[in-house]
Tab-separated table of C-alpha atoms in Angstrom:
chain	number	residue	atom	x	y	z
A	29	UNK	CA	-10.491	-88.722	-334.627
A	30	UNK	CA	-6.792	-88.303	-333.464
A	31	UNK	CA	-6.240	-86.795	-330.001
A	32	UNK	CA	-3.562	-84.354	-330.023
A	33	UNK	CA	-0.253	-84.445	-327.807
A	34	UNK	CA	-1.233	-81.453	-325.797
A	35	UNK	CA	-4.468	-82.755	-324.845
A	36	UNK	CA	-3.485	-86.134	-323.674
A	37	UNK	CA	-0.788	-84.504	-321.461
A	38	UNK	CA	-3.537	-83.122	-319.572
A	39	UNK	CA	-4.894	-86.312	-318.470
A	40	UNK	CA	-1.577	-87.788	-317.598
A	41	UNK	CA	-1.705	-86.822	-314.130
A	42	UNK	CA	-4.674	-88.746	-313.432
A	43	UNK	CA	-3.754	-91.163	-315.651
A	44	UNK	CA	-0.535	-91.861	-313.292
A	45	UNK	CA	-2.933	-91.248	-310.044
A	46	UNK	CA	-5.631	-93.841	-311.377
A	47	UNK	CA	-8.243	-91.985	-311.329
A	48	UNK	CA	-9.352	-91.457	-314.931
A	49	UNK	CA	-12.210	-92.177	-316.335
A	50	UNK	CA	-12.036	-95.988	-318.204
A	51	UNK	CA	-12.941	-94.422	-321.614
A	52	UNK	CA	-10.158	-92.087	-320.929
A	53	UNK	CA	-7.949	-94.212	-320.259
A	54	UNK	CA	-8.590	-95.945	-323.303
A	55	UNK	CA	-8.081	-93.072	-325.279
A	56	UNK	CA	-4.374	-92.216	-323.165
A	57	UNK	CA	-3.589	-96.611	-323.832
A	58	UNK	CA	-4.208	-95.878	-327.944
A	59	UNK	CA	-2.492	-92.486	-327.864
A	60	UNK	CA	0.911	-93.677	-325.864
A	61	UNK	CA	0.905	-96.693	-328.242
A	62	UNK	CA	0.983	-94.595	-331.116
A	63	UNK	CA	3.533	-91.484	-330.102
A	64	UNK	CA	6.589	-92.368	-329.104
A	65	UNK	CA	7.235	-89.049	-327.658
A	66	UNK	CA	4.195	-89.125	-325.187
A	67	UNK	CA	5.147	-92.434	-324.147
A	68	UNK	CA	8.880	-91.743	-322.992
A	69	UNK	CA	7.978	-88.419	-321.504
A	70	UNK	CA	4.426	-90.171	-319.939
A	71	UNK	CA	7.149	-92.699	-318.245
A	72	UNK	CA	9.660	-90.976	-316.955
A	73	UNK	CA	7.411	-88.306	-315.400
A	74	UNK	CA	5.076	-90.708	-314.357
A	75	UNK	CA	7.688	-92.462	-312.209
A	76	UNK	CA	8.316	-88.910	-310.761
A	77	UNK	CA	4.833	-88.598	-309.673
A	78	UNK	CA	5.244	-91.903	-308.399
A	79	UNK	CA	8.153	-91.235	-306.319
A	80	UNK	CA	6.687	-88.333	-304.981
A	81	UNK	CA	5.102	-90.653	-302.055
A	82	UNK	CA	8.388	-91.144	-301.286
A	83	UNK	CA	9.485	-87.878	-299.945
A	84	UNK	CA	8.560	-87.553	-296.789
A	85	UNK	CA	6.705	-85.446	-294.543
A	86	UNK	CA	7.163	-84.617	-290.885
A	87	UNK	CA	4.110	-85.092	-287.986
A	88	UNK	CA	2.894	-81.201	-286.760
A	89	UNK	CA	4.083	-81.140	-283.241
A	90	UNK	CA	2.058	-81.329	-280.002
A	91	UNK	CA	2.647	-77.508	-279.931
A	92	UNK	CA	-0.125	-77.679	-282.629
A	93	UNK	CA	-3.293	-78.665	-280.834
A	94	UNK	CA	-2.464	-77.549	-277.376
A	95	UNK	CA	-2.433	-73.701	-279.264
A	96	UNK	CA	-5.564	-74.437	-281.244
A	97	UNK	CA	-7.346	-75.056	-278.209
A	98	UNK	CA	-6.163	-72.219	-276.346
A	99	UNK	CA	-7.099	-69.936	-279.131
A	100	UNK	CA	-10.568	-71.101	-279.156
A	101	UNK	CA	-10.839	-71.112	-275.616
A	102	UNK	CA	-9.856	-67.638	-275.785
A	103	UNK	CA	-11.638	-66.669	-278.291
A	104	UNK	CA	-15.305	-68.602	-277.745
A	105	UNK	CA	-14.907	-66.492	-274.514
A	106	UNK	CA	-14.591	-63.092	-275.651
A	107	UNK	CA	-17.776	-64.124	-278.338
A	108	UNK	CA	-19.481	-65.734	-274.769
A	109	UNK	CA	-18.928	-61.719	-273.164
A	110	UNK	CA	-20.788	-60.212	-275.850
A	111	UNK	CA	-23.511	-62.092	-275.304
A	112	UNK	CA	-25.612	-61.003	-273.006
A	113	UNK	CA	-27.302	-63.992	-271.504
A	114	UNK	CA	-24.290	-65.913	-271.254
A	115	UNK	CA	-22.041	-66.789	-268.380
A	116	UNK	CA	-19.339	-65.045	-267.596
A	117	UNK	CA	-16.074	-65.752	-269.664
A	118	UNK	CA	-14.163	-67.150	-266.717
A	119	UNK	CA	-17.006	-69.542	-265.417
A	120	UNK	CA	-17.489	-70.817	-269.211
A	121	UNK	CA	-13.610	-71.004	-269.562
A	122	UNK	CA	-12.466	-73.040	-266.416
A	123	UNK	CA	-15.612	-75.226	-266.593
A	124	UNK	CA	-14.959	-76.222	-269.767
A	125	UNK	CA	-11.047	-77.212	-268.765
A	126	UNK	CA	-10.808	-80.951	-268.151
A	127	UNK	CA	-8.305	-80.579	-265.352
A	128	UNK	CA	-9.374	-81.988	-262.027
A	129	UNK	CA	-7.057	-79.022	-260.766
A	130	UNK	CA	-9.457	-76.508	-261.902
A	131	UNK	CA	-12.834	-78.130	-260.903
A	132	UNK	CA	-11.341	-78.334	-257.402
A	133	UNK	CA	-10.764	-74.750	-257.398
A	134	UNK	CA	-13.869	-73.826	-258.274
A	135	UNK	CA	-15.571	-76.084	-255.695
A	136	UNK	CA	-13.057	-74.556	-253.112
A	137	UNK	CA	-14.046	-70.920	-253.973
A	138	UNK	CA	-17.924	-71.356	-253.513
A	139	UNK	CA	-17.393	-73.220	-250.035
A	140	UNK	CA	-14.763	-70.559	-249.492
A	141	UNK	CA	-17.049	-67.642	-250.439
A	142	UNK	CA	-19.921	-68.748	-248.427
A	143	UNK	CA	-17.898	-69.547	-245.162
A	144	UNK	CA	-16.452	-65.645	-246.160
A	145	UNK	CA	-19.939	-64.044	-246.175
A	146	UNK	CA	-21.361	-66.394	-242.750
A	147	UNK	CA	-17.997	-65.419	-240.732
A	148	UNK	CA	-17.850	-61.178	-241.934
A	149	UNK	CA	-21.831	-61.439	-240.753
A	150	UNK	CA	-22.081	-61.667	-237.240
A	151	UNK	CA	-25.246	-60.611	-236.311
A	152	UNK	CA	-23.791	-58.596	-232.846
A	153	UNK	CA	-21.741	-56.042	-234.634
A	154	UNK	CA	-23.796	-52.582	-236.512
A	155	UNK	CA	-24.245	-53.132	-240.238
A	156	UNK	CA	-22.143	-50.717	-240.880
A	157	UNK	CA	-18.949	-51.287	-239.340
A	158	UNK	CA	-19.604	-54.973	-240.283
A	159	UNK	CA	-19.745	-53.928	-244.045
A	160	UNK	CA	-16.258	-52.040	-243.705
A	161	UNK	CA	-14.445	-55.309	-241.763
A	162	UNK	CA	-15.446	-57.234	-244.508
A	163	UNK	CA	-14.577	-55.255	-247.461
A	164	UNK	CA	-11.256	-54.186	-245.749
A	165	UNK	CA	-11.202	-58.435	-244.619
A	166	UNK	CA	-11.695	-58.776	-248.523
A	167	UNK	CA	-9.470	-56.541	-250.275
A	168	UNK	CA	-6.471	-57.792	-247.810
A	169	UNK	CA	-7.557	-61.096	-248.885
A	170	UNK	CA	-7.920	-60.486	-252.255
A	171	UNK	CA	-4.335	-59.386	-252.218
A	172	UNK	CA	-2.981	-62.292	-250.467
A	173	UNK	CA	-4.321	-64.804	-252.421
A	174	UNK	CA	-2.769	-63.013	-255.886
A	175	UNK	CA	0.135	-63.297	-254.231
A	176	UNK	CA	0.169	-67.220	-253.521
A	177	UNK	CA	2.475	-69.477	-255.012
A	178	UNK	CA	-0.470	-71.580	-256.224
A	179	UNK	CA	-2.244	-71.159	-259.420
A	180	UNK	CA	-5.217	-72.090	-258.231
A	181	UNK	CA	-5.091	-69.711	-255.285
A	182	UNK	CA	-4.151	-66.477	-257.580
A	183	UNK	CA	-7.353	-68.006	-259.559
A	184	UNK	CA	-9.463	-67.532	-256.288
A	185	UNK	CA	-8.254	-64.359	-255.736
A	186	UNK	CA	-8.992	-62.975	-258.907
A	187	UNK	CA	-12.651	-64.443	-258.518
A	188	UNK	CA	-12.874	-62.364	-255.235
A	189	UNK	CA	-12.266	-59.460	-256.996
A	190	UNK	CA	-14.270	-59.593	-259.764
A	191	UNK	CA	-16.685	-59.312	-256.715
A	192	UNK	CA	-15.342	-56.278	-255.026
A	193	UNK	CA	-16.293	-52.765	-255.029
A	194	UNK	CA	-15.478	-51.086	-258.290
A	195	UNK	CA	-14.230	-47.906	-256.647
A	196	UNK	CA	-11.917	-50.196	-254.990
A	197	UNK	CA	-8.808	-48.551	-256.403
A	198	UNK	CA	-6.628	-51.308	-254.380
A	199	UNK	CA	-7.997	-54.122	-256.220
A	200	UNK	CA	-8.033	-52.642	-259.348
A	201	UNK	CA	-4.224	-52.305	-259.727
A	202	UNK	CA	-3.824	-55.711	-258.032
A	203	UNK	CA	-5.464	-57.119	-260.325
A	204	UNK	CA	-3.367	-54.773	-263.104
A	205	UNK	CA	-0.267	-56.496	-261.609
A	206	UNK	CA	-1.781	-59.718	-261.714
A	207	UNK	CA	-2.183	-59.230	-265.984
A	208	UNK	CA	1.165	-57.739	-265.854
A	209	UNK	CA	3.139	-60.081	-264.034
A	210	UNK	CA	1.146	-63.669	-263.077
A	211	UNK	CA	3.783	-66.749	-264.631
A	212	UNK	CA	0.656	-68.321	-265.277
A	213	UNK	CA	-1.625	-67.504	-268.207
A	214	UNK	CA	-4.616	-68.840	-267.255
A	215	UNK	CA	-4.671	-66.484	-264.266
A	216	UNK	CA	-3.715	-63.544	-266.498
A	217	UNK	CA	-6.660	-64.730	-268.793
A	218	UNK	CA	-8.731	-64.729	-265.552
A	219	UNK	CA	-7.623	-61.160	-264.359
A	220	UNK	CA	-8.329	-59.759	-267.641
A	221	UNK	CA	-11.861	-60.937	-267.664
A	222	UNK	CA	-12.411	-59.899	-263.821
A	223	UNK	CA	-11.121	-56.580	-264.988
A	224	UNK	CA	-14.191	-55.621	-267.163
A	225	UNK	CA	-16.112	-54.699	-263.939
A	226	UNK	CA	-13.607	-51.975	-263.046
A	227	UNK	CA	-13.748	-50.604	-266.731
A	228	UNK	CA	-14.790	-46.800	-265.706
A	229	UNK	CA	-11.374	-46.195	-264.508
A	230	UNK	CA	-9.238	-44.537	-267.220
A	231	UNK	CA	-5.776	-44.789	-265.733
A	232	UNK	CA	-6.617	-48.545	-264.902
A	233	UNK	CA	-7.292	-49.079	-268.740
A	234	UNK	CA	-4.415	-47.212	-269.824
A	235	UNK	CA	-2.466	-49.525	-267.973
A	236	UNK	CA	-4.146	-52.609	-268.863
A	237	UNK	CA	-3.409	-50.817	-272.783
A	238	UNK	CA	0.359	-50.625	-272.147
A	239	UNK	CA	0.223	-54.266	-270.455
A	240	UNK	CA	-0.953	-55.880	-274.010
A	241	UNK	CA	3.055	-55.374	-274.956
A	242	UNK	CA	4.524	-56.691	-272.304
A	243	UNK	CA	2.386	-60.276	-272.787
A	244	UNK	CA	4.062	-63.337	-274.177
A	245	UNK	CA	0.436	-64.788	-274.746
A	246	UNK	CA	-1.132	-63.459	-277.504
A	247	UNK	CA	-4.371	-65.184	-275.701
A	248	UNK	CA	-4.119	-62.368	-273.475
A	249	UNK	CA	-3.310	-60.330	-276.046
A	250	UNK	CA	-6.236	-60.422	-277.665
A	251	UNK	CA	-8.067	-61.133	-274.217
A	252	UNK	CA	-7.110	-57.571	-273.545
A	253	UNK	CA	-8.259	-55.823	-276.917
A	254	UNK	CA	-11.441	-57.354	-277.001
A	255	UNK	CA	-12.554	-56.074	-272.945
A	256	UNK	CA	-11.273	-52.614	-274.414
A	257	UNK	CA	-13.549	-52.617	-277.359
A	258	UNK	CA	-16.258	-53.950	-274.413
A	259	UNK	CA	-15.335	-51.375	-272.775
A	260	UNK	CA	-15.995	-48.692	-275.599
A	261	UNK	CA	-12.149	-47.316	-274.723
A	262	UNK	CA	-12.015	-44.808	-277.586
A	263	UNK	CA	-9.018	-43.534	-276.527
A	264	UNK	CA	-7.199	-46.806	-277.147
A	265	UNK	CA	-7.806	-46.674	-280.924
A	266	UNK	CA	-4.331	-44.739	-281.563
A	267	UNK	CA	-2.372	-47.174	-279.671
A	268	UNK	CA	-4.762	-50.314	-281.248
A	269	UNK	CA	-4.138	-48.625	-284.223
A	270	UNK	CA	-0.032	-48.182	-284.351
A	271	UNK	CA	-0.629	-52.658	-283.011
A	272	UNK	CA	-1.950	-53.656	-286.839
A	273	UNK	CA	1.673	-52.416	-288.164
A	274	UNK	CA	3.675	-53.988	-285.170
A	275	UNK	CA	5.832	-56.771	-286.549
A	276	UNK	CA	6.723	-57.841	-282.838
A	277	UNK	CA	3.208	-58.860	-282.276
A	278	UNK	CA	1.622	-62.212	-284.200
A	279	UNK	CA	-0.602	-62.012	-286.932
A	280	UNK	CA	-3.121	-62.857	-285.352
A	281	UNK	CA	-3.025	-59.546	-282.659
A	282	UNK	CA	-2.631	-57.586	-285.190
A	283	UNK	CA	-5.710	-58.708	-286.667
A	284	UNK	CA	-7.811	-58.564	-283.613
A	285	UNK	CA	-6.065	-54.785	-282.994
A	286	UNK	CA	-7.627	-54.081	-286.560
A	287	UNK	CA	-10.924	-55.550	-285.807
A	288	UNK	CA	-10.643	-53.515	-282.661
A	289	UNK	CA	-10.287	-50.483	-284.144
A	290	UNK	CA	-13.044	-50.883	-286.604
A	291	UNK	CA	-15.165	-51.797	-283.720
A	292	UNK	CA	-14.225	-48.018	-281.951
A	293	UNK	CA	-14.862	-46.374	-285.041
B	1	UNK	CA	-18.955	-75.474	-290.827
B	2	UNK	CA	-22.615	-74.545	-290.667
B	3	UNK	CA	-22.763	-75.141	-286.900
B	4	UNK	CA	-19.564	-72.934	-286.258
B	5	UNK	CA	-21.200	-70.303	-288.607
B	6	UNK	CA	-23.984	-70.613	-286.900
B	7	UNK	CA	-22.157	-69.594	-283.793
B	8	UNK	CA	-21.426	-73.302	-281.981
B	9	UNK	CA	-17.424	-72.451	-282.009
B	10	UNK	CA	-16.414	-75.759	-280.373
B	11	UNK	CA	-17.442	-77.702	-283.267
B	12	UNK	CA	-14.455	-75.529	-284.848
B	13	UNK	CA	-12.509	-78.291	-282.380
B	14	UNK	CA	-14.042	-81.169	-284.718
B	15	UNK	CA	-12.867	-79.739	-287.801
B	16	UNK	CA	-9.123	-79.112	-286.809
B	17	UNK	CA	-9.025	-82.246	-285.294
B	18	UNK	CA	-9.921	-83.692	-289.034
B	19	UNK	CA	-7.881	-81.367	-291.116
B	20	UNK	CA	-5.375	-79.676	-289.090
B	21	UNK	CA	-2.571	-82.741	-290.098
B	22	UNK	CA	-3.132	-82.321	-293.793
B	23	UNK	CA	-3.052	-78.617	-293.972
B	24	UNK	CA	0.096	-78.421	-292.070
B	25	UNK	CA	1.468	-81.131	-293.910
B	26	UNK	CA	0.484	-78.750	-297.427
B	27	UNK	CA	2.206	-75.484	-295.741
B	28	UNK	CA	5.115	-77.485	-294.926
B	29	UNK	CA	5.488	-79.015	-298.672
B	30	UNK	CA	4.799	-75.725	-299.683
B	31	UNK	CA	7.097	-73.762	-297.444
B	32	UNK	CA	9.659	-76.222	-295.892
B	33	UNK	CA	9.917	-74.142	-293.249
B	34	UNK	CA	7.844	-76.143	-289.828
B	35	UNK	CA	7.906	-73.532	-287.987
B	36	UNK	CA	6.384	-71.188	-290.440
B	37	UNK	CA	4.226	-74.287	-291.141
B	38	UNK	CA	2.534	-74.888	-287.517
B	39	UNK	CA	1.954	-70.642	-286.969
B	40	UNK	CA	0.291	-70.805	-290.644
B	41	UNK	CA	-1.980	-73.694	-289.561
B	42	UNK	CA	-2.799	-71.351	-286.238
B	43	UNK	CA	-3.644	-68.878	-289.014
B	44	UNK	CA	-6.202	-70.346	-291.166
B	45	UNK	CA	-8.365	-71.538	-288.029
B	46	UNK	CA	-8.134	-68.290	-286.738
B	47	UNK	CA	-9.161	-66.964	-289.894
B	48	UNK	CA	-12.274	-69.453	-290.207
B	49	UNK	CA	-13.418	-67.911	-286.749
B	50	UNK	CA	-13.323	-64.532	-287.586
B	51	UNK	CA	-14.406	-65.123	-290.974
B	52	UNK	CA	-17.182	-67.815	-290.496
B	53	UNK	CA	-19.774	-65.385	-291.581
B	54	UNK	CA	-18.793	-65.529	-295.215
B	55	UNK	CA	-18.530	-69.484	-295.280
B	56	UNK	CA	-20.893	-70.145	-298.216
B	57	UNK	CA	-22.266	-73.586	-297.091
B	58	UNK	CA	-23.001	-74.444	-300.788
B	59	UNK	CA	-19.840	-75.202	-301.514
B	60	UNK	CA	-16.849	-77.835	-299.958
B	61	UNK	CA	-15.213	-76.725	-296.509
B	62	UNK	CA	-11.881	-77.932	-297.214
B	63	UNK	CA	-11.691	-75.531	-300.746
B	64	UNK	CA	-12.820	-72.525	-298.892
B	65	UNK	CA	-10.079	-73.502	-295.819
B	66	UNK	CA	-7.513	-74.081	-298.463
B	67	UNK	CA	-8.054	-70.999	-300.077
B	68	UNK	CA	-7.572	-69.112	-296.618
B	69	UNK	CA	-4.678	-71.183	-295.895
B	70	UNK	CA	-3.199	-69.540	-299.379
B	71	UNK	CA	-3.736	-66.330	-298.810
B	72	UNK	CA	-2.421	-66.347	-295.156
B	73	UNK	CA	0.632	-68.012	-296.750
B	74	UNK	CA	0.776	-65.403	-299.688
B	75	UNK	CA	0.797	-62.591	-296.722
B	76	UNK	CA	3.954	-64.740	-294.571
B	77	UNK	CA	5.816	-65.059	-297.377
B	78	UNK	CA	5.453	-61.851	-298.637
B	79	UNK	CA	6.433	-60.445	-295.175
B	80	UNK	CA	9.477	-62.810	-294.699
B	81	UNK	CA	10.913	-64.329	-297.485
B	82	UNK	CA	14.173	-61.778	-299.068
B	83	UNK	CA	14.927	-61.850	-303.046
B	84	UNK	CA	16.573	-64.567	-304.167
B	85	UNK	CA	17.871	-65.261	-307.519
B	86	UNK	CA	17.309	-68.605	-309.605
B	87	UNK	CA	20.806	-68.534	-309.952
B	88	UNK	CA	21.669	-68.132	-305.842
B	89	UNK	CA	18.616	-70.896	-305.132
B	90	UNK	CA	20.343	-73.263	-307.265
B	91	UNK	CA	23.528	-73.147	-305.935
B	92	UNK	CA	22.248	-73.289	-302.150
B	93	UNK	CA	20.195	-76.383	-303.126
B	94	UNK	CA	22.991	-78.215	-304.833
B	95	UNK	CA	25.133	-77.362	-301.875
B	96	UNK	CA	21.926	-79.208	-299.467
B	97	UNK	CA	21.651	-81.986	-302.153
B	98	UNK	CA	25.358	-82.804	-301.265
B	99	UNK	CA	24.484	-83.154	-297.784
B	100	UNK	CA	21.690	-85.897	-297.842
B	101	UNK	CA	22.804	-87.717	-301.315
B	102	UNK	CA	24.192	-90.417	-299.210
B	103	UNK	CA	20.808	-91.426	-297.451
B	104	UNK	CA	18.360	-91.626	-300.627
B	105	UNK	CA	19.442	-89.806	-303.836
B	106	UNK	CA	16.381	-89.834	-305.756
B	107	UNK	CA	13.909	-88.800	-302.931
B	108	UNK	CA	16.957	-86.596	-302.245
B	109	UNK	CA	16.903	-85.143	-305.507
B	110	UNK	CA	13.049	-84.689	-305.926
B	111	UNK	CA	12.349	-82.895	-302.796
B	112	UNK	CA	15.289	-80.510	-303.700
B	113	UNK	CA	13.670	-80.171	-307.111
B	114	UNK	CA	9.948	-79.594	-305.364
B	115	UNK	CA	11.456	-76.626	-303.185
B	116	UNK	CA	13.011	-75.166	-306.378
B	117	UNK	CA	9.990	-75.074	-308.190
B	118	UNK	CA	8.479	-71.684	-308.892
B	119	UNK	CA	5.588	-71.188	-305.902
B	120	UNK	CA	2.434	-71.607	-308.530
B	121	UNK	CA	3.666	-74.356	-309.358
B	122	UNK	CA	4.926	-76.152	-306.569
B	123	UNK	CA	1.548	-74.988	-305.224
B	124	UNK	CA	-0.648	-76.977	-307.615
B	125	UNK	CA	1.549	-80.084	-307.427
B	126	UNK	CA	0.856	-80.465	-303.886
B	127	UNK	CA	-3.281	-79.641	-304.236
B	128	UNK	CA	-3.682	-82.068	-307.111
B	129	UNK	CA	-0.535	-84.602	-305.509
B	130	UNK	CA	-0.792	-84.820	-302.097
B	131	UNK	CA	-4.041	-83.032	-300.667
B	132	UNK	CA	-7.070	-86.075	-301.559
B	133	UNK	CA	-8.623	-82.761	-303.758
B	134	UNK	CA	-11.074	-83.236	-306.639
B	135	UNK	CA	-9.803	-80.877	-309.219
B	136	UNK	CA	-13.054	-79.195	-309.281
B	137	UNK	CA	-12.470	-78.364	-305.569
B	138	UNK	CA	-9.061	-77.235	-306.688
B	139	UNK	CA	-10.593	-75.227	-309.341
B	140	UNK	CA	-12.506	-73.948	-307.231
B	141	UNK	CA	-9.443	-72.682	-304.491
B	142	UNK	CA	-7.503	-71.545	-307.124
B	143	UNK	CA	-10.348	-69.481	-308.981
B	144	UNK	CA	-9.770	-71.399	-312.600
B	145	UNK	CA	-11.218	-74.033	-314.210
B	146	UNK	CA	-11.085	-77.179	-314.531
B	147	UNK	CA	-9.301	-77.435	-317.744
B	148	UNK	CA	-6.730	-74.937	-316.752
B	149	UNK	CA	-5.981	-77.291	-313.754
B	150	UNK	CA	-4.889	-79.931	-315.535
B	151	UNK	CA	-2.962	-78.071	-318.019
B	152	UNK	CA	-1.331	-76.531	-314.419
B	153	UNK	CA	-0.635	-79.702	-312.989
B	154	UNK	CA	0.749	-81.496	-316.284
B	155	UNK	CA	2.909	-78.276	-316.400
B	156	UNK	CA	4.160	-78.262	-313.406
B	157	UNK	CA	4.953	-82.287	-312.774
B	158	UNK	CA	7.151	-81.279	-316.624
B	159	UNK	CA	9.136	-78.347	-314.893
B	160	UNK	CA	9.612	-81.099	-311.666
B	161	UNK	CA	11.045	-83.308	-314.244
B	162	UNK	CA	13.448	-80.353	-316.081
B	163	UNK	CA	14.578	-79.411	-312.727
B	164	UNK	CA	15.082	-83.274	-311.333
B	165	UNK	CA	17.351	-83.789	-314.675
B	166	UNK	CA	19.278	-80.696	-313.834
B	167	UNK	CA	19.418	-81.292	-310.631
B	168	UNK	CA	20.820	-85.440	-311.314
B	169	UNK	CA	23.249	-84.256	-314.305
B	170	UNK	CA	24.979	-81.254	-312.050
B	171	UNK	CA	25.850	-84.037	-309.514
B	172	UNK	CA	26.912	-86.534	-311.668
C-alpha cells in the first residue's frame, strides 16, 4: 500500500521533532526515498523547524512574580473575608509577608495596644470620664500615627482604628484619606480592610466608591469592590457597572467590577 | 489544580512558579509585544482564580491554562491591535528586517516571517514548536482533533517557509 503525499506531510513535523513513532518513521524513510518532491520540500522546511530554536526569546521580568504575588495576596484575602471563621484579611495578609519589617510591626502594635489599654485605665478616675480620655486619647492617636512618615506606623494606626468606635465619624474619613492618599499600598490595602467595620455609613462608602479611580493599584482596586459587595452597597452597582466598560482601568478591575455587580444583583 | 479548586489558593503560587516562564514566553512568540506579554500572563492566573470552579480535574492543567491564556489574548488583541493590511505588514517588516540583517540573517529572517504569519497559524506553530505539548493536549486547547492538528501544524511550518522565501528573495 502506497502512502499518499498529503498524508506523510502530516507526520513531518514530528518526524523533524523526533518524536514519531519507529514504524512511522519507517513509513516517512520509504516515502521520502521514493518522492522527490516530499523529500526537497521535507528538507528545506525541516531545517526551518530546526532553526526555529534559534530565534530567541526574552526572560519575563522581575515585574512578573512580584505582581503575581500581590494579586494573590490580594485576592486569597478578600476569599479569607468571606469566610466566616477566618482571620481577618489584614492579620492573614501581613503574617503571611516574609519581611522582618512587618513582623516587627505587628509585635510593636500588641505591646503597644496593651500598654494603651493599662495606661487609659487608671483605676482612680470614674469609668466614665475614663472611657471618653481614652477614646478621645485614641482617635488623636489614631490620627497621628496615619500621619507618620513610617509605613509601619500608618500600618499601626490603621490597626487602631479598625478598633475604634464605628460612629467615630473622625476616624472614618481618616482612614478615607488614608485609601485616598497613603504612598504606600500595603497601608492602603490595610485601610481598606479596616474600613469594613465602618460600612453603615453611606457618605463614607460613596467616598471610598469614588476613591477606586483615583488608585494606581488595581490591588486596591479590587480590594475596594470586593468590601462593597461585603458590604451589600447596592447603590454602587451603577458606578460598578459604568467600571466593566472603563478602558482606563485593567482587565482585571473590570472583571472584578462585573463580578461585583452580579454579586448586587 | 485540585487543591486551588478546592479552595487552598497559595498552591496557585506553585503552579505559576512552574508555568508562568513558558506561558509568557508563548504570549510573547505569539504577540511580540512584552509588555502585552507579562499583563497577559497576570491575566490567565487571574482567570484560573476566579474560574477554578470549572477546572475539570480529568483532564491536563496546562491545556485548560492554555486555552484561558488564548482567549484572554483573543480579547487584548481584539481591543488593541488597528487594521492592518498584508500589504502595509509586509512593508513594515522588510523595513525591521533591514535593521537586524547584519547580526543573524536567517534567525533574522524567520522571526520576521513568524510575526507575519496569519495568528492561527502562528498560534499552532508555537503550541506544537515551542510549548513541550502532546498534540492531544493541543487538540484538546484548540477544540479539534488530532488529525486536524497535524494537518495545522504541517500547514502552517509550509506558509513559514512561503513567507521565509519571500521574505530572503525581497532582500536579495
Amino acid at each position: 500500500m502506497t502512502t499518499s503525499c498529503e498524508q506523510i506531510q502530516q507526520k513531518l513535523p514530528e518526524y523533524w521533532a523526533g518524536i514519531i513513532s519507529v514504524n512511522e518513521h519507517r513509513a516517512v524513510d520509504t516515502h521520502l526515498a521514493a518522492c522527490q518532491a516530499c523529500r526537497n520540500e521535507s528538507a528545506e522546511l525541516g531545517r526551518l523547524w530546526a532553526n526555529l530554536d534559534r530565534v530567541p526569546v526574552e526572560a519575563p521580568g522581575p515585574a512578573v512574580r512580584t505582581r503575581f504575588y500581590d494579586m494573590l495576596d490580594a485576592y486569597r484575602s478578600g476569599a479569607d473575608e468571606k469566610a466566616p471563621a477566618a482571620a481577618p484579611s489584614w492579620w492573614s495578609r501581613w503574617f503571611g509577608q516574609p519581611l522582618p519589617v512587618f513582623a516587627g510591626a505587628l509585635a510593636m502594635l500588641a505591646v503597644g495596644f496593651f500598654a494603651a489599654r493599662s495606661f487609659y485605665s487608671p483605676p482612680v478616675v470614674k469609668p466614665e470620664t475614663s472611657e471618653i480620655a481614652q477614646l478621645r486619647g485614641e482617635v488623636n492617636s489614631i490620627r497621628e500615627m496615619l500621619q507618620q512618615q513610617s509605613a509601619s506606623e500608618r500600618l499601626k494606626g490603621v490597626t487602631f482604628a479598625s478598633r475604634a468606635d464605628k460612629s467615630d465619624r473622625d476616624v472614618v474619613f481618616a482612614l478615607l484619606d488614608t485609601v485616598k492618599s497613603d504612598p504606600n499600598v500595603n497601608v492602603r490595602l490595610a485601610a481598606v480592610d479596616a474600613f469594613k467595620r465602618f460600612g453603615t455609613d453611606h457618605a463614607a462608602r460613596r467616598q471610598l466608591l469614588e476613591a477606586i479611580k483615583l488608585q494606581e493599584s488595581p490591588m486596591v482596586q479590587i480590594a475596594i469592590i470586593e468590601l462593597l459587595v461585603d458590604l451589600n452597597d447596592q447603590s454602587a452597582v451603577k458606578a460598578l457597572n459604568a467600571m466593566t466598560q472603563d478602558d482606563k482601568l485593567q482587565k482585571a478591575v473590570q472583571e472584578r467590577a462585573r463580578w461585583a455587580v452580579t454579586e448586587l444583583h | 489544580m485540585r487543591q486551588v479548586k478546592d479552595g487552598d489558593l497559595r498552591k496557585l503560587a506553585v503552579l505559576f512558579e512552574r508555568h508562568h516562564r513558558a506561558l509568557f514566553h508563548f504570549f510573547l512568540r505569539c504577540t511580540s509585544d512584552r509588555a502585552l506579554s507579562e499583563d497577559l500572563v497576570q491575566e490567565v492566573y487571574f482567570r484560573i482564580l476566579r474560574y477554578r470552579h470549572t477546572f475539570n480535574p480529568q483532564h491536563a492543567f496546562t491545556a485548560w491554562m492554555y486555552q484561558i491564556a488564548r482567549n484572554a489574548q483573543m480579547d487584548q488583541l481584539q481591543k488593541r491591535r488597528p487594521e492592518v493590511t498584508p500589504d502595509e505588514e509586509m512593508a513594515s517588516a522588510s523595513s525591521r528586517v533591514d535593521d537586524v540583517l547584519s547580526r543573524d540573517q536567517e534567525v533574522a529572517l524567520l522571526r520576521r516571517a513568524m510575526e507575519l504569519l496569519p495568528e492561527d497559524k502562528r498560534e499552532v506553530l508555537v503550541l506544537s514548536r515551542y510549548q513541550e505539548l502532546k498534540y492531544e493536549e493541543i487538540a484538546q486547547i484548540l477544540g479539534i482533533e488530532v488529525g486536524a492538528v497535524k494537518v495545522r501544524v504541517f500547514r502552517a511550518v509550509r506558509a513559514l517557509g512561503d513567507l521565509y522565501t519571500e521574505l530572503a528573495g525581497a532582500k536579495a
